[in-house]
Each structure stands twice: as structure tokens, then as C-alpha cells.
CSV table of C-alpha atoms and ligand atoms in Angstrom, one decimal:
chain,number,residue,atom,x,y,z
A,296,MET,CA,11.1,-33.0,-25.8
A,297,LEU,CA,13.3,-35.3,-23.9
A,298,ALA,CA,11.9,-38.0,-21.8
A,299,VAL,CA,12.1,-36.9,-18.2
A,300,VAL,CA,12.9,-39.1,-15.3
A,301,ALA,CA,12.8,-37.3,-12.0
A,302,ALA,CA,15.7,-38.6,-10.1
A,303,VAL,CA,14.9,-37.4,-6.6
A,304,ALA,CA,17.6,-37.8,-4.0
A,305,ILE,CA,16.7,-36.9,-0.5
A,306,ALA,CA,19.4,-36.0,2.0
A,307,GLY,CA,19.8,-38.0,5.1
A,308,ALA,CA,17.5,-35.9,7.3
A,309,SER,CA,14.6,-36.9,9.5
A,310,LEU,CA,11.1,-35.7,8.6
A,311,VAL,CA,10.3,-34.7,12.2
A,312,GLY,CA,8.6,-31.3,12.2
A,313,ALA,CA,8.1,-31.6,8.5
A,314,VAL,CA,7.3,-28.6,6.3
A,315,PRO,CA,5.3,-28.8,3.1
A,316,GLY,CA,7.3,-29.3,-0.1
A,317,ALA,CA,7.5,-26.8,-3.0
A,318,SER,CA,6.0,-26.6,-6.5
A,319,VAL,CA,7.9,-25.6,-9.6
A,320,VAL,CA,5.8,-23.5,-12.0
A,321,GLY,CA,7.1,-22.9,-15.5
A,322,ALA,CA,6.9,-19.4,-16.9
A,323,GLY,CA,6.8,-18.7,-20.6
A,324,ASP,CA,7.5,-21.9,-22.6
A,325,THR,CA,9.7,-23.5,-20.0
A,326,PRO,CA,8.7,-27.1,-19.2
A,327,THR,CA,8.9,-28.4,-15.7
A,328,TYR,CA,10.6,-31.6,-14.7
A,329,GLY,CA,8.9,-32.4,-11.4
A,330,ASP,CA,8.8,-30.9,-8.0
A,331,LEU,CA,8.1,-31.6,-4.4
A,332,SER,CA,4.3,-30.9,-4.3
A,333,GLY,CA,2.6,-32.8,-1.6
A,334,GLN,CA,5.8,-34.0,0.1
A,335,ASP,CA,6.8,-33.3,3.7
A,336,LEU,CA,10.4,-32.1,4.1
A,337,ALA,CA,12.6,-31.5,7.1
A,338,GLY,CA,13.5,-28.0,5.8
A,339,ASP,CA,11.9,-25.3,3.6
A,340,ILE,CA,13.0,-25.2,0.0
A,341,VAL,CA,15.2,-22.1,-0.3
A,342,GLY,CA,16.7,-22.2,-3.8
A,343,MET,CA,17.0,-23.7,-7.2
A,344,ALA,CA,19.5,-23.9,-10.0
A,345,PRO,CA,19.1,-25.0,-13.6
A,346,THR,CA,21.3,-27.3,-15.5
A,347,PRO,CA,23.2,-25.8,-18.5
A,348,SER,CA,21.0,-27.6,-20.9
A,349,GLY,CA,17.9,-26.1,-19.4
A,350,ASN,CA,16.4,-29.7,-19.2
A,351,GLY,CA,16.6,-30.0,-15.5
A,352,TYR,CA,17.2,-28.3,-12.2
A,353,TRP,CA,18.0,-28.8,-8.6
A,354,LEU,CA,16.1,-27.7,-5.5
A,355,VAL,CA,17.8,-27.2,-2.2
A,356,ALA,CA,16.3,-27.2,1.3
A,357,SER,CA,17.4,-25.2,4.4
A,358,ASP,CA,18.8,-28.3,5.9
A,359,GLY,CA,21.0,-28.9,2.9
A,360,GLY,CA,18.9,-31.5,1.3
A,361,VAL,CA,19.3,-31.5,-2.6
A,362,PHE,CA,16.6,-32.7,-4.9
A,363,ALA,CA,17.5,-33.4,-8.6
A,364,PHE,CA,15.1,-33.3,-11.5
A,365,GLY,CA,15.3,-33.9,-15.3
A,366,ASP,CA,18.9,-34.2,-16.5
A,367,ALA,CA,20.3,-32.8,-13.2
A,368,GLY,CA,22.5,-35.4,-11.4
A,369,PHE,CA,22.7,-35.8,-7.7
A,370,HIS,CA,26.3,-35.1,-6.4
A,371,GLY,CA,25.7,-35.0,-2.7
A,372,SER,CA,24.2,-32.9,0.0
A,373,THR,CA,25.0,-31.6,3.5
A,374,GLY,CA,22.5,-33.9,5.0
A,375,ASP,CA,25.1,-35.7,7.1
A,376,ILE,CA,26.7,-32.4,8.3
A,377,THR,CA,25.5,-30.5,11.3
A,378,LEU,CA,25.1,-27.0,9.9
A,379,ASN,CA,25.8,-23.9,12.0
A,380,LYS,CA,23.4,-21.9,9.9
A,381,PRO,CA,20.7,-22.9,7.4
A,382,ILE,CA,21.5,-23.3,3.7
A,383,VAL,CA,20.0,-20.3,1.8
A,384,GLY,CA,20.9,-20.9,-1.8
A,385,MET,CA,22.7,-22.9,-4.4
A,386,ALA,CA,24.3,-22.5,-7.9
A,387,ALA,CA,25.4,-25.0,-10.5
A,388,THR,CA,28.8,-25.2,-12.1
A,389,PRO,CA,29.1,-24.2,-15.8
A,390,THR,CA,29.4,-27.9,-16.8
A,391,GLY,CA,26.3,-28.9,-14.8
A,392,ASN,CA,28.3,-31.7,-13.2
A,393,GLY,CA,28.3,-30.1,-9.7
A,394,TYR,CA,27.0,-27.4,-7.5
A,395,TRP,CA,27.7,-25.1,-4.6
A,396,LEU,CA,25.5,-24.7,-1.5
A,397,VAL,CA,25.8,-21.5,0.6
A,398,ALA,CA,24.6,-21.0,4.2
A,399,SER,CA,23.4,-17.8,5.8
A,400,ASP,CA,26.8,-17.4,7.6
A,401,GLY,CA,28.6,-17.4,4.3
A,402,GLY,CA,29.8,-21.0,4.5
A,403,VAL,CA,30.2,-22.6,1.0
A,404,PHE,CA,29.9,-26.4,0.4
A,405,THR,CA,31.1,-28.0,-2.9
A,406,PHE,CA,29.7,-31.1,-4.7
A,407,GLY,CA,30.7,-32.8,-8.0
A,408,ASP,CA,33.1,-30.7,-10.0
A,409,ALA,CA,32.4,-27.5,-8.0
A,410,ARG,CA,35.7,-25.9,-6.8
A,411,PHE,CA,36.0,-24.1,-3.5
A,412,HIS,CA,37.1,-20.5,-4.1
A,413,GLY,CA,36.3,-19.1,-0.7
A,414,SER,CA,33.5,-18.4,1.8
A,415,ALA,CA,32.1,-15.1,3.1
A,416,ALA,CA,32.5,-15.8,6.8
A,417,ALA,CA,34.4,-12.5,7.3
A,418,ASP,CA,34.1,-9.0,6.0
A,419,ARG,CA,30.4,-9.1,6.1
A,420,LYS,CA,27.8,-7.8,8.5
A,421,ASP,CA,24.6,-8.9,6.9
A,422,PRO,CA,23.3,-12.5,6.4
A,423,VAL,CA,24.1,-14.2,3.1
A,424,VAL,CA,21.0,-14.8,1.0
A,425,GLY,CA,22.3,-16.7,-2.0
A,426,MET,CA,25.0,-17.0,-4.6
A,427,ALA,CA,25.5,-16.5,-8.4
A,428,VAL,CA,28.0,-18.1,-10.7
A,429,ASP,CA,29.9,-16.5,-13.5
A,430,PRO,CA,29.3,-19.1,-16.4
A,431,GLU,CA,32.4,-17.8,-18.2
A,432,THR,CA,34.9,-18.4,-15.5
A,433,GLY,CA,33.4,-20.7,-12.9
A,434,GLY,CA,33.9,-18.1,-10.1
A,435,TYR,CA,31.0,-17.1,-8.0
A,436,TRP,CA,29.6,-14.2,-6.0
A,437,ILE,CA,28.1,-14.6,-2.5
A,438,ILE,CA,25.2,-12.2,-2.1
A,439,THR,CA,24.1,-10.6,1.2
A,440,SER,CA,20.8,-9.2,2.2
A,441,GLU,CA,22.2,-5.7,1.8
A,442,GLY,CA,23.0,-6.5,-1.8
A,443,GLN,CA,26.8,-6.8,-1.3
A,444,MET,CA,28.3,-9.2,-3.9
A,445,ILE,CA,31.4,-10.8,-2.6
A,446,GLY,CA,33.4,-12.3,-5.6
A,447,GLN,CA,35.3,-15.5,-5.0
A,448,GLY,CA,37.6,-17.1,-7.5
A,449,PRO,CA,37.8,-15.8,-11.1
A,450,VAL,CA,34.8,-13.5,-11.9
A,451,SER,CA,34.5,-11.6,-15.1
A,452,SER,CA,32.9,-8.4,-13.7
A,453,ASP,CA,32.8,-6.7,-10.5
A,454,PRO,CA,29.3,-5.4,-9.9
A,455,GLU,CA,29.0,-2.0,-8.3
A,456,PRO,CA,28.1,-2.2,-4.7
A,457,SER,CA,24.4,-1.6,-4.2
A,458,PRO,CA,23.5,1.7,-2.6
A,459,ALA,CA,24.5,1.9,1.0
A,460,CYS,CA,21.0,3.1,1.8
A,461,ARG,CA,19.2,0.0,0.5
A,462,ILE,CA,16.3,-0.6,2.8
A,463,ASP,CA,14.4,-3.4,1.1
A,464,PRO,CA,16.3,-6.6,1.8
A,465,VAL,CA,17.8,-8.7,-1.0
A,466,ILE,CA,16.5,-12.2,-1.0
A,467,ALA,CA,18.3,-13.7,-4.0
A,468,GLY,CA,20.5,-12.8,-7.0
A,469,ALA,CA,21.6,-14.0,-10.4
A,470,PHE,CA,24.5,-13.4,-12.8
A,471,SER,CA,24.0,-11.1,-15.7
A,472,PRO,CA,26.7,-10.4,-18.4
A,473,ALA,CA,26.6,-6.7,-17.3
A,474,GLY,CA,26.6,-7.3,-13.6
A,475,ALA,CA,23.8,-9.0,-11.6
A,476,TRP,CA,20.2,-9.0,-10.8
A,477,LEU,CA,19.1,-8.7,-7.2
A,478,LEU,CA,15.7,-9.8,-6.1
A,479,THR,CA,14.4,-7.7,-3.2
A,480,ARG,CA,11.4,-8.0,-0.9
A,481,PRO,CA,9.7,-4.8,0.4
A,482,LEU,CA,10.6,-4.2,4.1
A,483,VAL,CA,7.5,-4.2,6.2
A,484,VAL,CA,7.7,-1.3,8.6
A,485,PRO,CA,6.3,-2.5,12.0
A,486,GLN,CA,3.2,-0.8,13.1
A,487,PRO,CA,2.9,0.5,16.6
A,488,PRO,CA,2.7,-2.8,18.6
A,489,PRO,CA,0.5,-3.2,21.7
A,490,SER,CA,2.7,-2.7,24.7
A,491,ALA,CA,0.8,-3.3,27.9
A,492,THR,CA,3.8,-3.6,30.1
A,493,THR,CA,6.8,-1.8,28.8
A,494,SER,CA,7.7,1.4,27.0
A,495,GLY,CA,10.7,-0.4,25.6
A,496,ILE,CA,8.5,-2.1,23.0
A,497,ASP,CA,7.2,1.3,21.8
A,498,GLY,CA,10.8,2.6,21.8
A,499,ASN,CA,12.1,-0.3,19.7
A,500,SER,CA,9.4,0.2,17.1
A,501,ILE,CA,10.1,4.0,17.0
A,502,ALA,CA,13.8,3.1,16.4
A,503,GLU,CA,12.9,0.9,13.5
A,504,GLN,CA,10.5,3.5,12.0
A,505,ILE,CA,13.3,6.2,12.2
A,506,ARG,CA,16.0,3.9,10.8
A,507,TYR,CA,13.7,3.1,7.8
A,508,ALA,CA,13.0,6.7,7.1
A,509,GLN,CA,16.6,7.8,7.5
A,510,ALA,CA,18.3,4.9,5.7
A,511,CYS,CA,19.7,7.1,3.0
A,512,GLN,CA,21.1,9.8,5.4
A,513,THR,CA,24.5,10.0,6.9
A,514,LEU,CA,24.9,10.4,10.6
A,515,ASP,CA,26.0,13.9,11.7
A,516,PRO,CA,25.1,14.5,15.3
A,517,PRO,CA,23.9,18.0,16.3
A,518,ALA,CA,26.4,20.3,18.0
A,519,VAL,CA,26.3,20.4,21.8
A,520,GLY,CA,23.7,23.0,22.9
A,521,SER,CA,22.3,23.5,19.4
A,522,LEU,CA,18.7,22.2,20.1
A,523,LEU,CA,15.8,24.1,21.5
A,524,ARG,CA,14.3,23.0,24.8
A,525,PRO,CA,10.8,21.6,23.8
A,526,LEU,CA,9.1,23.2,26.8
A,527,SER,CA,10.0,26.8,27.7
A,528,ASN,CA,10.4,27.9,31.3
A,529,SER,CA,10.6,24.2,32.4
A,530,ARG,CA,12.8,22.2,34.5
A,531,VAL,CA,14.1,18.6,34.2
A,532,THR,CA,12.0,16.2,36.2
A,533,SER,CA,13.6,13.0,35.1
A,534,VAL,CA,16.9,12.5,33.3
A,535,TYR,CA,18.0,10.0,30.6
A,536,GLY,CA,19.3,6.7,31.9
A,537,THR,CA,18.4,3.5,33.6
A,538,ARG,CA,15.8,4.0,36.4
A,539,LEU,CA,13.0,2.3,38.3
A,540,HIS,CA,10.0,2.9,36.1
A,541,PRO,CA,7.5,5.0,38.2
A,542,VAL,CA,4.4,3.2,36.8
A,543,TRP,CA,5.7,-0.4,36.3
A,544,GLY,CA,8.3,-0.7,39.1
A,545,VAL,CA,10.8,-2.4,36.8
A,546,VAL,CA,14.3,-1.2,36.0
A,547,GLN,CA,14.6,0.0,32.4
A,548,LEU,CA,16.2,2.7,30.2
A,549,HIS,CA,14.4,6.0,30.4
A,550,ALA,CA,15.2,6.9,26.8
A,551,GLY,CA,14.6,10.6,27.1
A,552,THR,CA,14.5,13.6,29.4
A,553,ASP,CA,11.3,14.8,31.0
A,554,PHE,CA,10.4,18.5,31.2
A,555,ALA,CA,7.7,20.1,33.3
A,556,ARG,CA,6.9,23.5,34.6
A,557,THR,CA,6.8,24.2,38.3
A,558,GLY,CA,3.2,24.8,39.2
A,559,GLY,CA,1.8,22.7,36.3
A,560,SER,CA,2.4,22.5,32.6
A,561,ALA,CA,-0.8,20.9,31.3
A,562,GLY,CA,-1.7,22.5,28.0
A,563,ALA,CA,1.5,24.4,27.6
A,564,PRO,CA,3.0,24.5,24.1
A,565,VAL,CA,5.6,21.9,23.1
A,566,VAL,CA,7.8,23.2,20.3
A,567,ALA,CA,10.2,21.6,17.8
A,568,ALA,CA,13.8,21.4,19.0
A,569,ASP,CA,15.0,22.1,15.5
A,570,SER,CA,13.8,22.3,11.9
A,571,GLY,CA,12.8,19.1,10.0
A,572,THR,CA,10.0,17.0,8.7
A,573,VAL,CA,7.3,15.4,10.8
A,574,LEU,CA,8.0,11.6,10.5
A,575,ALA,CA,5.2,10.2,12.6
A,576,VAL,CA,2.2,11.3,14.7
A,577,ASP,CA,1.0,8.3,16.6
A,578,THR,CA,-0.8,7.3,19.8
A,579,ARG,CA,1.0,4.5,21.6
A,580,VAL,CA,0.3,2.6,24.8
A,581,ALA,CA,3.3,3.8,26.7
A,582,TYR,CA,4.3,7.1,24.9
A,583,GLY,CA,0.7,8.2,24.5
A,584,ASN,CA,0.2,10.9,21.9
A,585,MET,CA,3.6,11.5,20.3
A,586,VAL,CA,5.3,13.2,17.5
A,587,VAL,CA,8.6,12.2,15.8
A,588,ILE,CA,10.5,14.8,13.8
A,589,ASP,CA,13.2,13.9,11.2
A,590,HIS,CA,16.0,16.6,11.3
A,591,GLY,CA,18.1,14.9,8.6
A,592,ASP,CA,21.7,13.6,9.2
A,593,GLN,CA,20.1,10.6,11.0
A,594,VAL,CA,18.9,12.9,13.8
A,595,ALA,CA,15.4,12.6,15.1
A,596,THR,CA,13.5,14.0,18.1
A,597,VAL,CA,10.5,12.5,19.9
A,598,TYR,CA,7.8,14.4,22.0
A,599,ALA,CA,5.5,12.1,24.1
A,600,HIS,CA,2.6,12.2,26.5
A,601,LEU,CA,1.0,15.1,24.6
A,602,SER,CA,-2.6,16.0,25.3
A,603,GLU,CA,-3.0,16.8,21.6
A,604,THR,CA,-0.8,17.1,18.6
A,605,SER,CA,-0.9,19.9,16.0
A,606,VAL,CA,1.2,18.6,13.1
A,607,GLU,CA,0.7,16.0,10.3
A,608,PRO,CA,3.2,13.4,9.0
A,609,GLY,CA,5.2,14.8,6.1
A,610,GLN,CA,4.8,18.4,7.3
A,611,GLU,CA,7.9,20.6,7.1
A,612,ILE,CA,8.5,22.2,10.4
A,613,ARG,CA,10.8,25.0,11.6
A,614,ARG,CA,12.7,25.2,14.9
A,615,GLY,CA,10.3,26.5,17.6
A,616,ASP,CA,7.1,25.6,15.7
A,617,LEU,CA,4.3,24.2,17.8
A,618,VAL,CA,4.0,20.4,17.7
A,619,GLY,CA,1.4,19.8,20.4
A,620,LEU,CA,0.4,20.5,24.0
A,621,VAL,CA,1.7,19.1,27.2
A,622,GLY,CA,-0.4,16.3,28.6
A,623,SER,CA,-0.2,13.0,30.5
A,624,SER,CA,-1.3,10.5,27.8
A,625,GLY,CA,0.2,7.0,27.9
A,626,PHE,CA,2.2,5.9,30.9
A,627,ALA,CA,2.6,9.1,32.8
A,628,THR,CA,2.0,10.1,36.3
A,629,GLY,CA,1.3,13.7,35.5
A,630,PRO,CA,1.5,16.4,32.8
A,631,HIS,CA,5.1,16.7,31.3
A,632,VAL,CA,6.8,16.3,27.9
A,633,HIS,CA,9.0,13.3,27.5
A,634,PHE,CA,11.7,14.4,25.0
A,635,GLU,CA,14.1,12.1,23.1
A,636,VAL,CA,17.0,12.7,20.8
A,637,ARG,CA,17.7,9.7,18.5
A,638,LEU,CA,20.8,9.2,16.4
A,639,ASP,CA,20.2,6.6,13.6
A,640,GLY,CA,17.2,5.5,15.7
A,641,GLU,CA,19.1,4.9,18.9
A,642,PRO,CA,18.2,7.1,21.9
A,643,VAL,CA,21.0,9.3,23.4
A,644,ASP,CA,21.0,11.7,26.4
A,645,PRO,CA,19.2,14.8,25.1
A,646,LEU,CA,20.5,17.2,27.8
A,647,PRO,CA,23.8,18.0,26.2
A,648,TYR,CA,22.0,19.0,23.0
A,649,VAL,CA,19.5,21.4,24.6
A,650,GLY,CA,22.0,23.8,26.0
A,651,SER,CA,24.1,24.3,29.0
A,652,ALA,CA,22.1,27.4,29.8
A,653,HIS,CA,19.4,25.0,31.1
A,654,ALA,CA,21.2,23.2,33.8
A,655,VAL,CA,19.5,20.2,35.5
A,656,GLU,CA,17.5,21.4,38.5
A,657,ALA,CA,16.9,19.2,41.4
A,658,PRO,CA,13.2,18.6,41.9
A,659,ARG,CA,12.0,20.8,44.7
A,660,ARG,CA,8.9,18.8,45.3
A,661,PRO,CA,7.4,15.5,44.0
A,662,VAL,CA,7.1,16.0,40.3
A,663,PRO,CA,5.4,14.0,37.6
A,664,VAL,CA,7.6,11.6,35.7
A,665,GLY,CA,7.1,8.9,33.1
B,816,ZN,ZN1,10.1,10.3,30.2
């Protein structure tokens, strides 16, 4: 075993708002050459790269500070540069005499014998999470959270794009002779949050839930007039669009259409607008008792303020099947069904989809909304 001298070089950054350092733990028979245990740093450690000999490594912090251990040499850092976005990863050159740092906006910084082959500032919609070097050629890939690998300079293989429906974000990647490894972290689907003041919070979490469930679908909106009205013999009591909220008195998007029966609709059957799979049956502060149905093609419908629900998550459902009963649970001023159509999670005006035979009727008397 070589004698190890930890040559630690700290970038020129203040330690105001310091974060705890990081430990390096050897797996298998790999020795470690030191780490940053017990040290306060200005930025989190976000990546590491080994030297070609395997007898040392670098660690990099989000502010661009580089820390060299073992036979790794210090070749500079971004410590004196004001970064637009944090550093998210690094990779060493095949000689071990230099390294690249990459920022979340795709910016690439070179040190030592590292050559600049290009950044990933354009042609990319997702944040960059790291980079991987081709040891044969010295080119590199810039890796995004979607698993996109953007080759720069000479690279010996061209990894297949990851599936377009990837839902678990990629957090790092590494070269393999046959392509690459991508490290992913399970996406945590947000639970219904407490929303004491706005139905928008409920709506946003419903959107995330739908997008997660429909990530592998392709958007194909339903034909105009092809959906069933969720409450028969009903009229529209509030249309989709921006309005003054009847309960909270604030201007916000009314993300759906409200249907009620003249003379009262409490307890009336609410039916599925089309066939599909029940995605969620929840009780939320604003929406009350609600059902979400996944119709495929990134189309979903939402039924809210129900007095009770009659379906279970995962249940296959046919057009016209009962999903629950009209009520006024959640933020509602009276019994009605609040009906939403969502395309890739985003609400759209439901009325064109539920048929021109059901024209919007002007309310003839004060009617419950919400
Ligand atoms: Zn409504």
C-alpha cells in the first residue's frame, strides 16, 4: 500500500452558512484516502471522481470547491467564479492530470489537461446531474435528470436514450464499455397536502399524481363531445376559468365545471365520463371526497365534493359506471359535482368534451358553486 498524503485544497469560498462535510466509505477491498468528516463546508459535496491508478480521488462541492486525496493532484476550482447554477458533478481525465466540473445548467469547467468539448446549455429541458468520461477517447457525456446522455467530443459509444417515460429521476451516471450506468432515486409522490386556504394546492398535487401515473402514456386528447356528463339531467352552475372563489373571496382558476340539478342534487349518482382505471380516491380539504379516473392517453377526469365514493383505486371502470354520490364535502356552498378534465395532469375546460347537446344554461336562481 502506498503511503497516503491527503493533499486537501479548499476553494476560495467563505464558510458562512457552512454545511457538514462528507465521509468516504470504502466498499469491497477499496482503501480510502481521507475525506471531509467533521469539516464545515460552504457547499454540499455533490460528486467524486477516482484517479486512474485507483490510489486517490477528488470530491467536489456545489460551490465548485475541489478536494484532492491520495495521488489526486489539485488543478484548480471554480471557487473564484460566480456560478449561475451549482456544480453537480465531476469527472477525471484519462491521464488523471485534470478534471471537468459540470453545473446543473450544463456549464462545463476544465482544469489541468481536461479539454473543453462543449457544454449542454441548449437542447436540454431537464437539469444536468453529472457527467461521465469515455476513458478510451477522452470525450464525455453530460447526463440529465431524465437520463439523457449528451455526448461531447469523441465518444466511443452512443448510449440509447433512456425511456421517454422515465419517472424516477437520474441523480448520477458513469461510463460502461457497453453504454452507461444511470443512478436513479425513487420519485416520492406527494401526498395530499393540507390546504386550508386554496384549492390550488389540492389541484397541483392532483396534477403531480396524474403525471406520475401517466408518465408512460402519450397524449391523445378525447374528441369533442365524446365524454359523458357526470351528472344526468343537470345544468352547469359554474364554468371553467378564472373567477372570484365563492368561499375564499380570492381570484383563482376554477379548474373544472360544476354541475347541479335544479331543485337539488344531493345524493344523485355521479358517473364516469368514460372508461378507465380509478387512479385515486381521496378526501382533500378543498376538493372534499374525490375520485380521479385515468382514461389512458394522458387523459384523466376528477369528480369532487362527493358525499360518498363507490370505487377503489386500481378498479377498472366503464363509461357510465357509478363513482359516487353528489354532496358538498370540501369547500362547497351546496351539493354539486365539480368535474375536471386533465390532459397530462393540466386542467382544461371540460365543457367542449361533454357534448354540445348540453349547452351551458344560465342559472335561473342562486345556485351552489365551489
Ligand atoms: Zn367547481
